[in-house]
XYZ file of C-alpha atoms in Angstrom:
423
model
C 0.000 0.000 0.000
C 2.959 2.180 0.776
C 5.018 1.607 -2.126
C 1.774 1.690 -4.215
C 0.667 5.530 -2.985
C 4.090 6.405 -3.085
C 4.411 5.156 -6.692
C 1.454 6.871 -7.420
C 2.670 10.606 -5.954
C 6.057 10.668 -7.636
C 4.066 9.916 -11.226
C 1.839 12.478 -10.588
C 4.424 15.429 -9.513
C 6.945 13.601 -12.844
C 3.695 14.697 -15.208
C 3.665 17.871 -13.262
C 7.119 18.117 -13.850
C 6.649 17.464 -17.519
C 3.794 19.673 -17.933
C 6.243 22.645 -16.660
C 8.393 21.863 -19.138
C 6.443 21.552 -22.282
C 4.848 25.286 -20.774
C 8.116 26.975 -20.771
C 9.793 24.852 -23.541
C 6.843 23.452 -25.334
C 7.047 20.167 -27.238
C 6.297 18.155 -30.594
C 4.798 14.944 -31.069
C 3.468 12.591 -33.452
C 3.572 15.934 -35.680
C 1.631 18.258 -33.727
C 3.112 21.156 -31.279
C 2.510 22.493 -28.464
C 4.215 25.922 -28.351
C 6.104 27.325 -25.309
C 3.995 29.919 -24.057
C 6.715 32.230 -23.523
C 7.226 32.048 -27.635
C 6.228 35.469 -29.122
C 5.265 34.020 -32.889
C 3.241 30.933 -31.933
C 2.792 31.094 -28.369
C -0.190 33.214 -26.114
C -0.053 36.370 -28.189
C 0.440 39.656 -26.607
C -2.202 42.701 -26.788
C -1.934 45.724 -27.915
C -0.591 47.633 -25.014
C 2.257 44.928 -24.564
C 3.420 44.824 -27.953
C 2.580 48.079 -29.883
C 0.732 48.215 -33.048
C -1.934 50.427 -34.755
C -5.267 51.858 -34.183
C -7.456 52.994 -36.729
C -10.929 54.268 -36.479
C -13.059 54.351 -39.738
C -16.025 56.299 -40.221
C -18.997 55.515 -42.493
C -19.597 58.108 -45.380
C -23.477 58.497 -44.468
C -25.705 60.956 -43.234
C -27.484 58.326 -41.302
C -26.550 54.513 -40.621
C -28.780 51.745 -39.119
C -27.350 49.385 -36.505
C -27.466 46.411 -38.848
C -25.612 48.409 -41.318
C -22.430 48.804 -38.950
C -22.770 45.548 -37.917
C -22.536 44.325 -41.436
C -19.797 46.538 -41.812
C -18.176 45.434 -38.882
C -18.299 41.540 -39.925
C -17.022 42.465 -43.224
C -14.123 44.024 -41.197
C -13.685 41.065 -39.165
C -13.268 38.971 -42.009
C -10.789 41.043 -44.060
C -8.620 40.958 -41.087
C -8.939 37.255 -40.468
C -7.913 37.246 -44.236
C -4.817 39.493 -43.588
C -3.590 37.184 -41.112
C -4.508 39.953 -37.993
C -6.018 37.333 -35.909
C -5.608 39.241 -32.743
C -6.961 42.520 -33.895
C -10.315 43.795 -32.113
C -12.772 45.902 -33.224
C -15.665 48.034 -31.932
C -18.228 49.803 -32.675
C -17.909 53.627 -31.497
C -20.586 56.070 -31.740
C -23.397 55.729 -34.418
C -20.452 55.849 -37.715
C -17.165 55.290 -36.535
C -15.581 51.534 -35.975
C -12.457 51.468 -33.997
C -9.939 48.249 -34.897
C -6.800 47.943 -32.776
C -4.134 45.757 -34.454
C -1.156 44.417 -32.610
C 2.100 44.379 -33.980
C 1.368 45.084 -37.238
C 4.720 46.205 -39.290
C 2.894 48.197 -42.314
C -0.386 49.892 -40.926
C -0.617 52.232 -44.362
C -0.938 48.925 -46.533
C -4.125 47.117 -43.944
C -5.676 50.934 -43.818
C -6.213 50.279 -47.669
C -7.222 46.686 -47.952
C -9.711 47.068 -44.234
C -11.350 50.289 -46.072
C -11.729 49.200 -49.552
C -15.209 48.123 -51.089
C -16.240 44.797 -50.360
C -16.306 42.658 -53.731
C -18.821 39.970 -53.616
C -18.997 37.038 -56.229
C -20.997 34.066 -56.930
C -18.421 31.411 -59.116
C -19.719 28.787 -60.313
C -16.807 25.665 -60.342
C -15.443 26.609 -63.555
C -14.601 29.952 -61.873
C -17.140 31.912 -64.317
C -18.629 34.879 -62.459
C -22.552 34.609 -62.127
C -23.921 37.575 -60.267
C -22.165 40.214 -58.158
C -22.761 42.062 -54.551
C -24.625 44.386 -57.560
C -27.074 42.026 -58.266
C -28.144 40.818 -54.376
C -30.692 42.864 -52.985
C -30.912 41.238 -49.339
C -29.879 38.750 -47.427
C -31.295 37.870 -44.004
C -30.274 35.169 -40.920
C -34.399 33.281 -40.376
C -35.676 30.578 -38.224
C -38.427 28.317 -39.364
C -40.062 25.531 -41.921
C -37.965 26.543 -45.741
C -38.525 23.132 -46.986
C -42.469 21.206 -45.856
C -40.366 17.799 -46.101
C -37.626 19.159 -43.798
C -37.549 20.501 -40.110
C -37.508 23.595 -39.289
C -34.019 25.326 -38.674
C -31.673 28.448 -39.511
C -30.753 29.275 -43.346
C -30.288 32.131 -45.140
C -32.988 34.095 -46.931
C -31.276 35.912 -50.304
C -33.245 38.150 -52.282
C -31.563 38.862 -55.878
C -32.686 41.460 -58.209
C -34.062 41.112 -61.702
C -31.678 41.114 -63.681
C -29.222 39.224 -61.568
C -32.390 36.441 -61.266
C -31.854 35.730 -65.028
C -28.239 34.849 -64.473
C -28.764 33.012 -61.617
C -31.520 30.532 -63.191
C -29.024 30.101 -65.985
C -25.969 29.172 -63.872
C -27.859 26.862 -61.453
C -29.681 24.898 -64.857
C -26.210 24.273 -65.721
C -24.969 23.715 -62.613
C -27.270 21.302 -61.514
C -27.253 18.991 -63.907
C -26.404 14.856 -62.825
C -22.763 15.163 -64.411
C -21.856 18.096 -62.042
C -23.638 16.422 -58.951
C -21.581 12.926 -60.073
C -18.320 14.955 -59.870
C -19.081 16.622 -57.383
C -19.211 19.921 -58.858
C -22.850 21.468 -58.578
C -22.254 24.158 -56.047
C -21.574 27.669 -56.828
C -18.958 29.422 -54.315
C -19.892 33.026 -52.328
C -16.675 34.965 -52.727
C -15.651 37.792 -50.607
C -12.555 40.035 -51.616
C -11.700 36.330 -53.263
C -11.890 34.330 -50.457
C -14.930 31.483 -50.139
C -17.161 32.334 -47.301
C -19.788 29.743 -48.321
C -19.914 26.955 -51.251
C -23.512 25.678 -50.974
C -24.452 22.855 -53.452
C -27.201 23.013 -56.281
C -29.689 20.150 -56.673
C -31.829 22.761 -58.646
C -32.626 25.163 -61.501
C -34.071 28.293 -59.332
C -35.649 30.566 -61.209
C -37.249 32.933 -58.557
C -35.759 35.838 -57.002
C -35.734 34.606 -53.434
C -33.026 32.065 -52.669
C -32.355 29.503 -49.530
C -28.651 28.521 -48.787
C -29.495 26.119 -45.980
C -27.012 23.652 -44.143
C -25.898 22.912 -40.919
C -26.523 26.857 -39.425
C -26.549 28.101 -36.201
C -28.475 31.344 -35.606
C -24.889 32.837 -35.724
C -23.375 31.440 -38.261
C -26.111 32.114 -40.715
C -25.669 35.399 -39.082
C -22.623 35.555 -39.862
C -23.075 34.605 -43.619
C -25.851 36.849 -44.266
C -24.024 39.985 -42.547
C -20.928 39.568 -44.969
C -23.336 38.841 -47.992
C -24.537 42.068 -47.207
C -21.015 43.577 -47.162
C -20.634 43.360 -51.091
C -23.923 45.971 -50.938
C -22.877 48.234 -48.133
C -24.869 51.390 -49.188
C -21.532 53.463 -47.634
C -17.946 53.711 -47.907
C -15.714 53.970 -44.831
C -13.396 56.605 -44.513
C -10.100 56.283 -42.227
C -10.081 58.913 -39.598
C -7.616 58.405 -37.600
C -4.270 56.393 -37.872
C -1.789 56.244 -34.350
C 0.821 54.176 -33.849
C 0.729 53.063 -30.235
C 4.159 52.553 -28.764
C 4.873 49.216 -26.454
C 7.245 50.841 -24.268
C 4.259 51.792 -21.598
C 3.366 47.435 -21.679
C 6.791 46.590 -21.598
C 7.133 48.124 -18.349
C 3.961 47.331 -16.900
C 4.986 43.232 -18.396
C 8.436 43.583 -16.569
C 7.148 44.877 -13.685
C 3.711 42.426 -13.707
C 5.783 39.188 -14.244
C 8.180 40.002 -11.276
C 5.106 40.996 -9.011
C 3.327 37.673 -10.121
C 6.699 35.550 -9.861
C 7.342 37.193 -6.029
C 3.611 36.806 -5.226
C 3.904 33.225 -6.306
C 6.906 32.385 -4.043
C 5.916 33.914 -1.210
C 2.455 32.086 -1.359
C 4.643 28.854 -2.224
C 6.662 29.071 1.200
C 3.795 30.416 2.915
C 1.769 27.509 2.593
C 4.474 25.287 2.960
C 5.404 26.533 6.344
C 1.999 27.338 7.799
C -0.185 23.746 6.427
C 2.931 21.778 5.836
C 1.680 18.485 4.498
C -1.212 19.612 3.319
C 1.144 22.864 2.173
C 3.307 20.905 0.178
C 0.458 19.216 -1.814
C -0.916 22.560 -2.600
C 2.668 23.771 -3.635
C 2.676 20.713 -6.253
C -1.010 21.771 -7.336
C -0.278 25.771 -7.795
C 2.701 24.697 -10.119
C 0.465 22.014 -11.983
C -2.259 25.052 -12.513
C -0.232 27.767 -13.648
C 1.659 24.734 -16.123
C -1.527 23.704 -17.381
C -3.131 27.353 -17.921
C 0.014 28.368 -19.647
C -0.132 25.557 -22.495
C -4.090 25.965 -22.784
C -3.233 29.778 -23.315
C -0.446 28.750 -25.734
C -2.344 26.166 -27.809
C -5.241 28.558 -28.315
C -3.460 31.291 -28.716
C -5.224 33.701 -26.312
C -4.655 37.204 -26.841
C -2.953 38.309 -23.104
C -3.139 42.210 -22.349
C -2.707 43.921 -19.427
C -6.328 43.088 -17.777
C -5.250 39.626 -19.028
C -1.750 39.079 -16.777
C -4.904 40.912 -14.028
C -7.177 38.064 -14.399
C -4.705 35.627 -14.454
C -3.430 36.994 -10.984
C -6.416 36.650 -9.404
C -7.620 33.595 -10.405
C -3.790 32.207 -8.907
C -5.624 33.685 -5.737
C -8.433 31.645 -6.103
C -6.556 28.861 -6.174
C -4.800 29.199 -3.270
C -7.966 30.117 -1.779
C -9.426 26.998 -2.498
C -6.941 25.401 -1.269
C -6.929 27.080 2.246
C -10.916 26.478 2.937
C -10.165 22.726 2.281
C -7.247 22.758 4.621
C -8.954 24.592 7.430
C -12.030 22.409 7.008
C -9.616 19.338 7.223
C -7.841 20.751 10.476
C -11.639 21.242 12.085
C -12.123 17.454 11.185
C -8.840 16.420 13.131
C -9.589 18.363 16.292
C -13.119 16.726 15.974
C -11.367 13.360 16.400
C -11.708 11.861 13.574
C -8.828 10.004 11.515
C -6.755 11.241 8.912
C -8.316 9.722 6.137
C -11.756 10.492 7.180
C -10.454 14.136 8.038
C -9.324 14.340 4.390
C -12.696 13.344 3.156
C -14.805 15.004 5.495
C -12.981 18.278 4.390
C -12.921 18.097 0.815
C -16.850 17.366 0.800
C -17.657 20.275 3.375
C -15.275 22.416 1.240
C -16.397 21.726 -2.217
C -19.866 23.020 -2.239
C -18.208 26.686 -0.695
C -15.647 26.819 -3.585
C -18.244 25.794 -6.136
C -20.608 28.567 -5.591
C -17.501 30.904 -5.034
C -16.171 29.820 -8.690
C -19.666 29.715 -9.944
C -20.469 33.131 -9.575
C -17.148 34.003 -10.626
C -17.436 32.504 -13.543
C -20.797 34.227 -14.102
C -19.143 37.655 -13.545
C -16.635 36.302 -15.973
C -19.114 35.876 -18.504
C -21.008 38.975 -18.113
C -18.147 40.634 -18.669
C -17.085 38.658 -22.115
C -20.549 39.151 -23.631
C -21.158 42.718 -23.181
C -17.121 44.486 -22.399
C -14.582 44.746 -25.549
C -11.355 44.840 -26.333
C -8.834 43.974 -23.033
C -11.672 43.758 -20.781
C -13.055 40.440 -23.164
C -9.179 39.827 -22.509
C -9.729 39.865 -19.121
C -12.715 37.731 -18.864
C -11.172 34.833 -20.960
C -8.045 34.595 -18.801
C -10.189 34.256 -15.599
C -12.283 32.139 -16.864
C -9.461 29.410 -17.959
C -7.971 30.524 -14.068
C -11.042 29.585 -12.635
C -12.001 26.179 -14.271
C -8.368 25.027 -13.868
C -8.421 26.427 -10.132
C -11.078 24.055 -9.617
C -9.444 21.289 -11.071
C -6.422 21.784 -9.378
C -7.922 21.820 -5.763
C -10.555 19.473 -6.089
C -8.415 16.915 -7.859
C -5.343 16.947 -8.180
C -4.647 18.188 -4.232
C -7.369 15.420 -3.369
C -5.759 12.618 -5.007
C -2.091 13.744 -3.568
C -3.026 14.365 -0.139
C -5.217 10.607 -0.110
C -1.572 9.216 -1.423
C 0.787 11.297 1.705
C -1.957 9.035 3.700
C -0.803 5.960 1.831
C 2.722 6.862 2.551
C 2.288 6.331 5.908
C 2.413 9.796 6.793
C -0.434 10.465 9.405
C 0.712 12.399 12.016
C -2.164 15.029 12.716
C 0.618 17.975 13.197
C 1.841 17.173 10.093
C -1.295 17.871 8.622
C -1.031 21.862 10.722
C -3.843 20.269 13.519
């Protein structure tokens, strides 16, 4: 039983171990990586105010604007940036006309001004790469819910409305489309380019000869969203006009980093020997856990690539708190069940169930908070949301688990002296 527990604790604290390293050092296998998340071009990327970059606020050319108007615009933005490669850029909406995007680390802000404010150029191609209407031709297109097909469920599509003209092509190109050849190779869709890039290649079984169209699929009320916002983008009834370009300097987040990372790697420490001294045992194993969590939240934030700001490194902080916190209530709850009489095993137990429904509801509602803040903040303050989110659930993890399962294997060891344990 002995050897067994104590088998069981040095494997656990060697993946630990391992974990650490692949965070600071990352790691390949079986051909996919997992980047160090200290690694500025494929690690967490850094915001705005750590790294520099560019902000640019664009105003639509329009005496009067409708909210689903800027939000088309805004997707359209969104997109042209994914194209770009400026993943990390955010946008928002300012005012009734004016869109502010912030990019990081951008090296030529004069060249994105003119491919973000440039028309939107929307094609239908049909496989052979022939042209078939333009954003010219489509009157409307709206996100619905409900029955398009009698022989089908009802779900999300998209509801296109083409003009006259564009109608004629349309019923020509989908005739020709459709036919059994094309649908034997494969080959009887027609592809929705925006600024050349596919945003939807929905098949033809059909001739349609009407004006109102249904691109159907697997859609979420989002995604068809989505699609039917950046249809709309090849028709914007406005141009955008850049109003302001500034170059924002890193210097101010390169100080605040520096000084951040050596306040978090002090803080860290000090809790570390802290809780090593004053719960011992019980100390240790949370020692062992904190490392595991801030391992583990490292190469989450690494693989996904979460943009870190300031508010970020914030939210990261205090979810390390919570942690710890956790940690304490379970320990203090354990040291209640030792002076009660019971056994150390029992103890253990006896704590972690008394504790876990206090740091559920405290995580709970901090995650609730959390989300709050995602749906309706922007920019850093979504940053700071999505870091203390990932804190949170891996707090939890780390303190209901993983110190669970080491503390139940110190008992295995043999080790069961109540002061050990800080009673």
């Amino acid at each position: 039983m002995m050897a067994k527990s104590l088998t069981k604790f040095i494997i656990t604290a060697l993946i630990i171990a391992a974990l650490t390293y692949v965070a600071f050092y990352g790691i390949t296998l079986f051909g996919k990586t997992i980047p160090s998340a200290l690694d500025p071009e494929n690690g967490i990327r850094r915001g705005l105010d750590l790294t520099g970059g560019s902000v640019i606020t664009y105003e639509a050319e329009a005496q009067t604007v409708t909210d689903e108007e800027m939000n088309t615009a805004i997707d359209m933005l969104r997109q042209r940036l994914d194209t770009l490669g400026y993943f990390e850029a955010t946008i928002t909406r300012q005012g009734e006309k004016r869109i502010r995007i912030e990019i990081p680390a951008i090296s030529n802000p004069e060249e994105a001004v003119q491919k973000l404010g440039a028309t939107a150029e929307l094609q239908f191609v049909d496989p052979d790469g022939k042209v078939i209407i333009t954003g010219k031709d489509v009157v409307d297109a709206k996100a619905q819910y409900g029955q398009y097909d009698p022989a089908k469920p009802a779900g999300n599509f998209v509801s296109l409305t083409i003009s006259e003209e564009g109608t004629k092509k349309f019923a020509d190109a989908t005739a020709r489309v459709s036919k059994n050849e094309n649908k034997d190779a494969g080959k009887n869709y027609i592809a929705i380019k925006l600024d050349q890039e596919i945003i939807s290649q929905p098949f033809v079984d059909q001739e349609i000869t009407t004006k109102d169209v249904v691109i159907s699929g697997s859609f979420t009320a989002e995604s068809a969203g989505w699609l039917a916002n950046l249809i709309r983008a090849g028709k914007l009834p406005f141009s955008l006009k850049d109003v302001e370009l500034r170059s924002v300097g890193p210097t101010l987040g390169e100080k605040a980093l520096e000084t951040s990372l050596m306040a978090g790697g002090i803080g860290v420490i000090l809790v570390l020997i802290f809780m090593l001294i004053y719960y011992r045992i019980p100390g240790l194993v949370a020692d062992i856990a904190l490392i595991a969590y801030i391992a583990i939240v490292a190469i989450i934030m690494a693989g996904f690539r979460v943009n870190l700001s300031l508010p970020g490194i914030a939210g990261i902080i205090l979810s390390i708190g919570m942690a710890v916190d956790a940690n304490v209530v379970i320990f203090e709850r354990i040291k209640e069940e030792l002076r009660a009489g019971k056994t150390l095993r029992a103890a253990i137990d006896a704590g972690f169930s008394r504790a876990f429904t206090a740091i559920i509801d405290a995580n709970i509602t901090t995650l609730i908070a959390a989300a709050v803040l995602w749906k309706f903040g922007t920019g850093p303050i979504k940053g700071f949301a999505v870091t203390l989110s990932i804190g949170i659930l891996t707090s939890m993890f780390s303190a209901i688990v993983i110190t669970r399962f080491l503390l139940r294997q110190t008992v295995g060891m043999n080790i069961k002296n109540p002061k050990l344990y800080g009673a």
